[in-house]
Amino acid sequence: NRQHCLVIALIVPGRVTAQLAPERREGRFALGVDVGPQFGTPDSTAFGVAFNADYFLNQNFSIGPLLQFGVTDDFFQFGPTVQLKYTYDLDQRLIATLQAGIGFLYAELERRGPDRDDTSFLIPVRTRLEYRLTDDISIGGTLLFNFTDLSVRNENFFVSLLGGLR
């Protein structure tokens, strides 16, 4: 009986303190959509939408497209980029990401007189914090810093504050 109690005493605490391993992501695709304001556009604050698709090369690194749209009454911009992302599991449900990429940005600003449009490079740097609701669905918030050189802008930088599903 003493031997059985010793075995139970060793097994039970091990099961109680053991944590589940993070979900395996290698070789999987993840799709997401975020919406929110884009600050610093030539026509005030724009409504922004971002779509992303990631293919995980290993547990922490993924690659894929990020498509950004921004619109106001007089302004439209579209920016496709290729992103490299690092994902870190803070715990079983909370995930942090940092990503950067390169692509181009097209913008059109309608004002009195001729329309103005331009195309330039786009370098987005993005940080995201997401909470996994289920194994397949997460909600999160994104802070997206965008660097560009468009002639229709006074500034070569704009920020998006987005939230959405993945």
mmCIF file of N, CA, C and O in Angstrom, residues 14-108:
data_model
loop_
_atom_site.group_PDB
_atom_site.id
_atom_site.type_symbol
_atom_site.label_atom_id
_atom_site.label_comp_id
_atom_site.label_asym_id
_atom_site.label_seq_id
_atom_site.Cartn_x
_atom_site.Cartn_y
_atom_site.Cartn_z
ATOM 1 N N GLY A 14 2.505 15.676 -11.264
ATOM 2 C CA GLY A 14 3.029 15.841 -12.618
ATOM 3 C C GLY A 14 1.930 16.164 -13.608
ATOM 4 O O GLY A 14 2.075 17.002 -14.474
ATOM 5 N N ARG A 15 0.798 15.543 -13.466
ATOM 6 C CA ARG A 15 -0.330 15.810 -14.361
ATOM 7 C C ARG A 15 -0.958 17.165 -14.071
ATOM 8 O O ARG A 15 -1.411 17.841 -14.959
ATOM 9 N N VAL A 16 -0.978 17.570 -12.842
ATOM 10 C CA VAL A 16 -1.582 18.845 -12.481
ATOM 11 C C VAL A 16 -0.739 20.015 -12.973
ATOM 12 O O VAL A 16 -1.248 21.000 -13.466
ATOM 13 N N THR A 17 0.586 19.914 -12.917
ATOM 14 C CA THR A 17 1.451 21.023 -13.292
ATOM 15 C C THR A 17 1.842 21.013 -14.764
ATOM 16 O O THR A 17 2.376 21.987 -15.257
ATOM 17 N N ALA A 18 1.601 19.933 -15.479
ATOM 18 C CA ALA A 18 1.983 19.873 -16.889
ATOM 19 C C ALA A 18 1.145 20.847 -17.704
ATOM 20 O O ALA A 18 -0.048 20.990 -17.489
ATOM 21 N N GLN A 19 1.780 21.546 -18.652
ATOM 22 C CA GLN A 19 1.070 22.464 -19.543
ATOM 23 C C GLN A 19 1.013 21.869 -20.934
ATOM 24 O O GLN A 19 1.929 21.174 -21.356
ATOM 25 N N LEU A 20 -0.046 22.193 -21.627
ATOM 26 C CA LEU A 20 -0.176 21.725 -23.001
ATOM 27 C C LEU A 20 0.794 22.477 -23.889
ATOM 28 O O LEU A 20 1.055 23.656 -23.688
ATOM 29 N N ALA A 21 1.312 21.793 -24.875
ATOM 30 C CA ALA A 21 2.222 22.432 -25.834
ATOM 31 C C ALA A 21 1.433 23.354 -26.750
ATOM 32 O O ALA A 21 0.259 23.122 -27.018
ATOM 33 N N PRO A 22 2.050 24.447 -27.247
ATOM 34 C CA PRO A 22 1.356 25.321 -28.192
ATOM 35 C C PRO A 22 0.959 24.552 -29.454
ATOM 36 O O PRO A 22 1.579 23.559 -29.809
ATOM 37 N N GLU A 23 -0.078 25.044 -30.107
ATOM 38 C CA GLU A 23 -0.552 24.420 -31.332
ATOM 39 C C GLU A 23 0.563 24.390 -32.368
ATOM 40 O O GLU A 23 1.302 25.348 -32.541
ATOM 41 N N ARG A 24 0.690 23.275 -33.080
ATOM 42 C CA ARG A 24 1.696 23.150 -34.137
ATOM 43 C C ARG A 24 1.203 23.905 -35.372
ATOM 44 O O ARG A 24 0.100 23.685 -35.844
ATOM 45 N N ARG A 25 2.028 24.832 -35.869
ATOM 46 C CA ARG A 25 1.632 25.659 -37.005
ATOM 47 C C ARG A 25 2.388 25.319 -38.288
ATOM 48 O O ARG A 25 1.977 25.708 -39.366
ATOM 49 N N GLU A 26 3.496 24.639 -38.198
ATOM 50 C CA GLU A 26 4.338 24.378 -39.357
ATOM 51 C C GLU A 26 3.549 23.724 -40.492
ATOM 52 O O GLU A 26 2.804 22.776 -40.292
ATOM 53 N N GLY A 27 3.675 24.297 -41.705
ATOM 54 C CA GLY A 27 3.002 23.764 -42.875
ATOM 55 C C GLY A 27 1.534 24.132 -42.995
ATOM 56 O O GLY A 27 0.865 23.684 -43.915
ATOM 57 N N ARG A 28 1.032 24.986 -42.122
ATOM 58 C CA ARG A 28 -0.378 25.368 -42.142
ATOM 59 C C ARG A 28 -0.550 26.776 -42.706
ATOM 60 O O ARG A 28 0.360 27.588 -42.664
ATOM 61 N N PHE A 29 -1.756 27.049 -43.207
ATOM 62 C CA PHE A 29 -2.140 28.376 -43.668
ATOM 63 C C PHE A 29 -3.016 29.039 -42.609
ATOM 64 O O PHE A 29 -3.781 28.374 -41.931
ATOM 65 N N ALA A 30 -2.915 30.353 -42.507
ATOM 66 C CA ALA A 30 -3.795 31.129 -41.631
ATOM 67 C C ALA A 30 -4.280 32.340 -42.422
ATOM 68 O O ALA A 30 -3.486 33.017 -43.085
ATOM 69 N N LEU A 31 -5.562 32.613 -42.362
ATOM 70 C CA LEU A 31 -6.173 33.743 -43.057
ATOM 71 C C LEU A 31 -6.733 34.709 -42.026
ATOM 72 O O LEU A 31 -7.211 34.297 -40.976
ATOM 73 N N GLY A 32 -6.688 36.017 -42.348
ATOM 74 C CA GLY A 32 -7.215 36.995 -41.409
ATOM 75 C C GLY A 32 -7.735 38.237 -42.098
ATOM 76 O O GLY A 32 -7.354 38.545 -43.233
ATOM 77 N N VAL A 33 -8.611 38.952 -41.396
ATOM 78 C CA VAL A 33 -9.125 40.232 -41.858
ATOM 79 C C VAL A 33 -9.231 41.159 -40.655
ATOM 80 O O VAL A 33 -9.630 40.737 -39.574
ATOM 81 N N ASP A 34 -8.802 42.401 -40.842
ATOM 82 C CA ASP A 34 -8.843 43.426 -39.802
ATOM 83 C C ASP A 34 -9.466 44.691 -40.375
ATOM 84 O O ASP A 34 -9.274 44.998 -41.554
ATOM 85 N N VAL A 35 -10.170 45.440 -39.550
ATOM 86 C CA VAL A 35 -10.742 46.729 -39.946
ATOM 87 C C VAL A 35 -10.448 47.754 -38.864
ATOM 88 O O VAL A 35 -10.275 47.413 -37.701
ATOM 89 N N GLY A 36 -10.390 49.022 -39.276
ATOM 90 C CA GLY A 36 -10.171 50.100 -38.327
ATOM 91 C C GLY A 36 -9.682 51.354 -39.028
ATOM 92 O O GLY A 36 -9.570 51.395 -40.258
ATOM 93 N N PRO A 37 -9.357 52.379 -38.267
ATOM 94 C CA PRO A 37 -8.936 53.649 -38.864
ATOM 95 C C PRO A 37 -7.491 53.633 -39.342
ATOM 96 O O PRO A 37 -6.634 52.976 -38.763
ATOM 97 N N GLN A 38 -7.257 54.378 -40.436
ATOM 98 C CA GLN A 38 -5.902 54.684 -40.922
ATOM 99 C C GLN A 38 -5.688 56.168 -40.685
ATOM 100 O O GLN A 38 -6.385 57.000 -41.258
ATOM 101 N N PHE A 39 -4.737 56.484 -39.828
ATOM 102 C CA PHE A 39 -4.456 57.876 -39.476
ATOM 103 C C PHE A 39 -3.343 58.422 -40.360
ATOM 104 O O PHE A 39 -2.424 57.703 -40.731
ATOM 105 N N GLY A 40 -3.427 59.711 -40.690
ATOM 106 C CA GLY A 40 -2.356 60.359 -41.446
ATOM 107 C C GLY A 40 -2.488 60.246 -42.945
ATOM 108 O O GLY A 40 -1.498 60.370 -43.661
ATOM 109 N N THR A 41 -3.696 60.016 -43.466
ATOM 110 C CA THR A 41 -3.881 59.994 -44.919
ATOM 111 C C THR A 41 -4.077 61.434 -45.401
ATOM 112 O O THR A 41 -4.376 62.322 -44.608
ATOM 113 N N PRO A 42 -3.936 61.699 -46.686
ATOM 114 C CA PRO A 42 -4.098 63.062 -47.198
ATOM 115 C C PRO A 42 -5.513 63.628 -47.011
ATOM 116 O O PRO A 42 -5.713 64.821 -47.104
ATOM 117 N N ASP A 43 -6.489 62.774 -46.759
ATOM 118 C CA ASP A 43 -7.868 63.214 -46.592
ATOM 119 C C ASP A 43 -8.365 62.829 -45.203
ATOM 120 O O ASP A 43 -9.398 62.181 -45.055
ATOM 121 N N SER A 44 -7.616 63.199 -44.178
ATOM 122 C CA SER A 44 -7.991 62.929 -42.787
ATOM 123 C C SER A 44 -7.840 61.442 -42.467
ATOM 124 O O SER A 44 -6.965 60.776 -43.003
ATOM 125 N N THR A 45 -8.723 60.925 -41.619
ATOM 126 C CA THR A 45 -8.670 59.520 -41.212
ATOM 127 C C THR A 45 -9.500 58.686 -42.176
ATOM 128 O O THR A 45 -10.646 59.002 -42.450
ATOM 129 N N ALA A 46 -8.893 57.620 -42.674
ATOM 130 C CA ALA A 46 -9.557 56.749 -43.641
ATOM 131 C C ALA A 46 -10.073 55.498 -42.939
ATOM 132 O O ALA A 46 -9.576 55.099 -41.884
ATOM 133 N N PHE A 47 -11.074 54.873 -43.547
ATOM 134 C CA PHE A 47 -11.532 53.558 -43.113
ATOM 135 C C PHE A 47 -10.585 52.541 -43.726
ATOM 136 O O PHE A 47 -10.404 52.499 -44.939
ATOM 137 N N GLY A 48 -9.954 51.725 -42.900
ATOM 138 C CA GLY A 48 -8.971 50.765 -43.383
ATOM 139 C C GLY A 48 -9.428 49.330 -43.236
ATOM 140 O O GLY A 48 -10.121 48.969 -42.274
ATOM 141 N N VAL A 49 -9.049 48.523 -44.208
ATOM 142 C CA VAL A 49 -9.283 47.087 -44.191
ATOM 143 C C VAL A 49 -7.978 46.412 -44.598
ATOM 144 O O VAL A 49 -7.309 46.861 -45.540
ATOM 145 N N ALA A 50 -7.613 45.354 -43.885
ATOM 146 C CA ALA A 50 -6.404 44.607 -44.223
ATOM 147 C C ALA A 50 -6.726 43.115 -44.250
ATOM 148 O O ALA A 50 -7.360 42.595 -43.333
ATOM 149 N N PHE A 51 -6.312 42.458 -45.324
ATOM 150 C CA PHE A 51 -6.450 41.012 -45.471
ATOM 151 C C PHE A 51 -5.055 40.414 -45.443
ATOM 152 O O PHE A 51 -4.133 40.959 -46.059
ATOM 153 N N ASN A 52 -4.896 39.284 -44.758
ATOM 154 C CA ASN A 52 -3.597 38.631 -44.775
ATOM 155 C C ASN A 52 -3.759 37.119 -44.867
ATOM 156 O O ASN A 52 -4.770 36.555 -44.476
ATOM 157 N N ALA A 53 -2.749 36.491 -45.426
ATOM 158 C CA ALA A 53 -2.662 35.034 -45.521
ATOM 159 C C ALA A 53 -1.229 34.662 -45.173
ATOM 160 O O ALA A 53 -0.288 35.250 -45.701
ATOM 161 N N ASP A 54 -1.083 33.719 -44.278
ATOM 162 C CA ASP A 54 0.252 33.315 -43.839
ATOM 163 C C ASP A 54 0.447 31.826 -44.052
ATOM 164 O O ASP A 54 -0.447 31.029 -43.758
ATOM 165 N N TYR A 55 1.629 31.470 -44.540
ATOM 166 C CA TYR A 55 2.032 30.070 -44.609
ATOM 167 C C TYR A 55 3.186 29.893 -43.634
ATOM 168 O O TYR A 55 4.208 30.580 -43.746
ATOM 169 N N PHE A 56 3.028 29.007 -42.668
ATOM 170 C CA PHE A 56 4.036 28.824 -41.627
ATOM 171 C C PHE A 56 5.159 27.914 -42.117
ATOM 172 O O PHE A 56 4.935 26.747 -42.432
ATOM 173 N N LEU A 57 6.361 28.471 -42.167
ATOM 174 C CA LEU A 57 7.556 27.730 -42.558
ATOM 175 C C LEU A 57 8.012 26.812 -41.433
ATOM 176 O O LEU A 57 8.560 25.746 -41.673
ATOM 177 N N ASN A 58 7.831 27.268 -40.190
ATOM 178 C CA ASN A 58 8.077 26.468 -38.997
ATOM 179 C C ASN A 58 7.130 26.971 -37.910
ATOM 180 O O ASN A 58 6.196 27.701 -38.201
ATOM 181 N N GLN A 59 7.381 26.628 -36.677
ATOM 182 C CA GLN A 59 6.463 26.994 -35.593
ATOM 183 C C GLN A 59 6.323 28.506 -35.423
ATOM 184 O O GLN A 59 5.265 28.990 -35.058
ATOM 185 N N ASN A 60 7.394 29.274 -35.688
ATOM 186 C CA ASN A 60 7.377 30.701 -35.392
ATOM 187 C C ASN A 60 7.415 31.620 -36.606
ATOM 188 O O ASN A 60 7.022 32.779 -36.494
ATOM 189 N N PHE A 61 7.902 31.181 -37.753
ATOM 190 C CA PHE A 61 8.046 32.057 -38.910
ATOM 191 C C PHE A 61 7.057 31.697 -40.006
ATOM 192 O O PHE A 61 6.869 30.528 -40.330
ATOM 193 N N SER A 62 6.450 32.740 -40.581
ATOM 194 C CA SER A 62 5.530 32.551 -41.702
ATOM 195 C C SER A 62 5.793 33.631 -42.743
ATOM 196 O O SER A 62 6.424 34.650 -42.470
ATOM 197 N N ILE A 63 5.278 33.388 -43.939
ATOM 198 C CA ILE A 63 5.402 34.324 -45.049
ATOM 199 C C ILE A 63 4.060 34.371 -45.766
ATOM 200 O O ILE A 63 3.335 33.375 -45.800
ATOM 201 N N GLY A 64 3.737 35.549 -46.316
ATOM 202 C CA GLY A 64 2.483 35.649 -47.051
ATOM 203 C C GLY A 64 2.133 37.079 -47.380
ATOM 204 O O GLY A 64 2.803 38.023 -46.955
ATOM 205 N N PRO A 65 1.049 37.272 -48.142
ATOM 206 C CA PRO A 65 0.638 38.612 -48.562
ATOM 207 C C PRO A 65 -0.155 39.345 -47.475
ATOM 208 O O PRO A 65 -0.831 38.739 -46.651
ATOM 209 N N LEU A 66 -0.048 40.669 -47.521
ATOM 210 C CA LEU A 66 -0.879 41.577 -46.744
ATOM 211 C C LEU A 66 -1.450 42.574 -47.747
ATOM 212 O O LEU A 66 -0.690 43.229 -48.468
ATOM 213 N N LEU A 67 -2.771 42.679 -47.821
ATOM 214 C CA LEU A 67 -3.434 43.610 -48.725
ATOM 215 C C LEU A 67 -4.142 44.660 -47.889
ATOM 216 O O LEU A 67 -5.038 44.334 -47.112
ATOM 217 N N GLN A 68 -3.751 45.921 -48.056
ATOM 218 C CA GLN A 68 -4.356 47.017 -47.305
ATOM 219 C C GLN A 68 -5.187 47.898 -48.232
ATOM 220 O O GLN A 68 -4.757 48.207 -49.343
ATOM 221 N N PHE A 69 -6.339 48.316 -47.735
ATOM 222 C CA PHE A 69 -7.199 49.263 -48.428
ATOM 223 C C PHE A 69 -7.516 50.398 -47.462
ATOM 224 O O PHE A 69 -7.720 50.164 -46.270
ATOM 225 N N GLY A 70 -7.587 51.621 -47.982
ATOM 226 C CA GLY A 70 -8.010 52.763 -47.193
ATOM 227 C C GLY A 70 -8.899 53.652 -48.046
ATOM 228 O O GLY A 70 -8.571 53.930 -49.204
ATOM 229 N N VAL A 71 -10.038 54.090 -47.494
ATOM 230 C CA VAL A 71 -10.969 54.925 -48.264
ATOM 231 C C VAL A 71 -11.562 56.030 -47.399
ATOM 232 O O VAL A 71 -11.768 55.864 -46.196
ATOM 233 N N THR A 72 -11.785 57.177 -48.032
ATOM 234 C CA THR A 72 -12.580 58.279 -47.493
ATOM 235 C C THR A 72 -13.467 58.736 -48.647
ATOM 236 O O THR A 72 -13.490 58.112 -49.709
ATOM 237 N N ASP A 73 -14.151 59.872 -48.468
ATOM 238 C CA ASP A 73 -14.988 60.403 -49.549
ATOM 239 C C ASP A 73 -14.164 60.772 -50.774
ATOM 240 O O ASP A 73 -14.618 60.621 -51.909
ATOM 241 N N ASP A 74 -12.954 61.286 -50.570
ATOM 242 C CA ASP A 74 -12.130 61.786 -51.673
ATOM 243 C C ASP A 74 -10.815 61.036 -51.863
ATOM 244 O O ASP A 74 -9.949 61.488 -52.609
ATOM 245 N N PHE A 75 -10.651 59.919 -51.191
ATOM 246 C CA PHE A 75 -9.343 59.268 -51.197
ATOM 247 C C PHE A 75 -9.511 57.750 -51.252
ATOM 248 O O PHE A 75 -10.410 57.184 -50.647
ATOM 249 N N PHE A 76 -8.603 57.107 -52.011
ATOM 250 C CA PHE A 76 -8.540 55.647 -52.076
ATOM 251 C C PHE A 76 -7.077 55.239 -52.127
ATOM 252 O O PHE A 76 -6.283 55.848 -52.851
ATOM 253 N N GLN A 77 -6.717 54.220 -51.356
ATOM 254 C CA GLN A 77 -5.374 53.664 -51.484
ATOM 255 C C GLN A 77 -5.433 52.151 -51.361
ATOM 256 O O GLN A 77 -6.286 51.597 -50.678
ATOM 257 N N PHE A 78 -4.504 51.495 -52.061
ATOM 258 C CA PHE A 78 -4.412 50.038 -52.089
ATOM 259 C C PHE A 78 -2.940 49.679 -52.011
ATOM 260 O O PHE A 78 -2.137 50.201 -52.782
ATOM 261 N N GLY A 79 -2.595 48.793 -51.076
ATOM 262 C CA GLY A 79 -1.197 48.424 -50.894
ATOM 263 C C GLY A 79 -0.994 46.944 -50.682
ATOM 264 O O GLY A 79 -1.195 46.446 -49.581
ATOM 265 N N PRO A 80 -0.584 46.204 -51.737
ATOM 266 C CA PRO A 80 -0.211 44.802 -51.546
ATOM 267 C C PRO A 80 1.272 44.688 -51.185
ATOM 268 O O PRO A 80 2.123 45.381 -51.762
ATOM 269 N N THR A 81 1.558 43.841 -50.211
ATOM 270 C CA THR A 81 2.946 43.608 -49.798
ATOM 271 C C THR A 81 3.142 42.131 -49.503
ATOM 272 O O THR A 81 2.197 41.386 -49.282
ATOM 273 N N VAL A 82 4.398 41.720 -49.475
ATOM 274 C CA VAL A 82 4.796 40.389 -49.027
ATOM 275 C C VAL A 82 5.401 40.566 -47.643
ATOM 276 O O VAL A 82 6.273 41.420 -47.453
ATOM 277 N N GLN A 83 4.934 39.758 -46.682
ATOM 278 C CA GLN A 83 5.322 39.923 -45.291
ATOM 279 C C GLN A 83 6.056 38.692 -44.767
ATOM 280 O O GLN A 83 5.717 37.562 -45.114
ATOM 281 N N LEU A 84 7.021 38.939 -43.897
ATOM 282 C CA LEU A 84 7.661 37.892 -43.107
ATOM 283 C C LEU A 84 7.239 38.149 -41.668
ATOM 284 O O LEU A 84 7.363 39.275 -41.178
ATOM 285 N N LYS A 85 6.728 37.114 -41.001
ATOM 286 C CA LYS A 85 6.150 37.289 -39.671
ATOM 287 C C LYS A 85 6.794 36.329 -38.675
ATOM 288 O O LYS A 85 7.042 35.170 -38.983
ATOM 289 N N TYR A 86 7.039 36.876 -37.465
ATOM 290 C CA TYR A 86 7.489 36.064 -36.337
ATOM 291 C C TYR A 86 6.351 35.977 -35.333
ATOM 292 O O TYR A 86 5.806 36.997 -34.920
ATOM 293 N N THR A 87 5.973 34.770 -34.946
ATOM 294 C CA THR A 87 4.876 34.523 -34.012
ATOM 295 C C THR A 87 5.437 33.912 -32.737
ATOM 296 O O THR A 87 6.243 32.989 -32.787
ATOM 297 N N TYR A 88 4.982 34.446 -31.604
ATOM 298 C CA TYR A 88 5.453 33.971 -30.306
ATOM 299 C C TYR A 88 4.245 33.692 -29.405
ATOM 300 O O TYR A 88 3.382 34.551 -29.254
ATOM 301 N N ASP A 89 4.209 32.495 -28.834
ATOM 302 C CA ASP A 89 3.133 32.122 -27.917
ATOM 303 C C ASP A 89 3.462 32.639 -26.523
ATOM 304 O O ASP A 89 4.400 32.160 -25.884
ATOM 305 N N LEU A 90 2.689 33.623 -26.058
ATOM 306 C CA LEU A 90 2.886 34.136 -24.704
ATOM 307 C C LEU A 90 2.355 33.143 -23.675
ATOM 308 O O LEU A 90 2.909 33.013 -22.587
ATOM 309 N N ASP A 91 1.264 32.483 -23.982
ATOM 310 C CA ASP A 91 0.740 31.373 -23.195
ATOM 311 C C ASP A 91 -0.147 30.533 -24.110
ATOM 312 O O ASP A 91 -0.091 30.672 -25.328
ATOM 313 N N GLN A 92 -0.970 29.679 -23.533
ATOM 314 C CA GLN A 92 -1.784 28.751 -24.318
ATOM 315 C C GLN A 92 -2.736 29.454 -25.285
ATOM 316 O O GLN A 92 -3.001 28.961 -26.359
ATOM 317 N N ARG A 93 -3.249 30.632 -24.941
ATOM 318 C CA ARG A 93 -4.242 31.324 -25.758
ATOM 319 C C ARG A 93 -3.773 32.670 -26.300
ATOM 320 O O ARG A 93 -4.338 33.175 -27.247
ATOM 321 N N LEU A 94 -2.777 33.280 -25.716
ATOM 322 C CA LEU A 94 -2.332 34.624 -26.079
ATOM 323 C C LEU A 94 -1.096 34.550 -26.979
ATOM 324 O O LEU A 94 -0.097 33.932 -26.619
ATOM 325 N N ILE A 95 -1.191 35.212 -28.146
ATOM 326 C CA ILE A 95 -0.143 35.130 -29.164
ATOM 327 C C ILE A 95 0.274 36.541 -29.565
ATOM 328 O O ILE A 95 -0.572 37.404 -29.794
ATOM 329 N N ALA A 96 1.571 36.770 -29.669
ATOM 330 C CA ALA A 96 2.108 38.053 -30.130
ATOM 331 C C ALA A 96 2.828 37.823 -31.452
ATOM 332 O O ALA A 96 3.468 36.791 -31.654
ATOM 333 N N THR A 97 2.713 38.799 -32.369
ATOM 334 C CA THR A 97 3.422 38.699 -33.645
ATOM 335 C C THR A 97 4.102 40.021 -33.967
ATOM 336 O O THR A 97 3.654 41.091 -33.568
ATOM 337 N N LEU A 98 5.174 39.907 -34.718
ATOM 338 C CA LEU A 98 5.880 41.053 -35.266
ATOM 339 C C LEU A 98 6.171 40.700 -36.715
ATOM 340 O O LEU A 98 6.657 39.603 -37.007
ATOM 341 N N GLN A 99 5.851 41.630 -37.627
ATOM 342 C CA GLN A 99 6.090 41.339 -39.041
ATOM 343 C C GLN A 99 6.494 42.596 -39.783
ATOM 344 O O GLN A 99 6.220 43.715 -39.351
ATOM 345 N N ALA A 100 7.164 42.380 -40.893
ATOM 346 C CA ALA A 100 7.589 43.464 -41.774
ATOM 347 C C ALA A 100 7.543 42.941 -43.197
ATOM 348 O O ALA A 100 7.614 41.742 -43.442
ATOM 349 N N GLY A 101 7.415 43.871 -44.134
ATOM 350 C CA GLY A 101 7.335 43.460 -45.523
ATOM 351 C C GLY A 101 7.669 44.585 -46.469
ATOM 352 O O GLY A 101 8.043 45.692 -46.058
ATOM 353 N N ILE A 102 7.496 44.291 -47.750
ATOM 354 C CA ILE A 102 7.744 45.283 -48.793
ATOM 355 C C ILE A 102 6.779 45.033 -49.941
ATOM 356 O O ILE A 102 6.403 43.892 -50.225
ATOM 357 N N GLY A 103 6.384 46.114 -50.573
ATOM 358 C CA GLY A 103 5.473 46.041 -51.703
ATOM 359 C C GLY A 103 5.299 47.423 -52.283
ATOM 360 O O GLY A 103 6.227 48.231 -52.289
ATOM 361 N N PHE A 104 4.084 47.725 -52.777
ATOM 362 C CA PHE A 104 3.842 49.056 -53.330
ATOM 363 C C PHE A 104 2.501 49.575 -52.838
ATOM 364 O O PHE A 104 1.658 48.829 -52.342
ATOM 365 N N LEU A 105 2.307 50.879 -52.968
ATOM 366 C CA LEU A 105 1.079 51.538 -52.556
ATOM 367 C C LEU A 105 0.603 52.421 -53.699
ATOM 368 O O LEU A 105 1.371 53.230 -54.227
ATOM 369 N N TYR A 106 -0.656 52.248 -54.085
ATOM 370 C CA TYR A 106 -1.295 53.115 -55.062
ATOM 371 C C TYR A 106 -2.294 53.976 -54.303
ATOM 372 O O TYR A 106 -3.066 53.480 -53.482
ATOM 373 N N ALA A 107 -2.294 55.280 -54.571
ATOM 374 C CA ALA A 107 -3.243 56.188 -53.921
ATOM 375 C C ALA A 107 -3.811 57.158 -54.942
ATOM 376 O O ALA A 107 -3.114 57.594 -55.861
ATOM 377 N N GLU A 108 -5.101 57.501 -54.755
ATOM 378 C CA GLU A 108 -5.768 58.480 -55.607
ATOM 379 C C GLU A 108 -6.519 59.450 -54.712
ATOM 380 O O GLU A 108 -7.313 59.052 -53.865
#
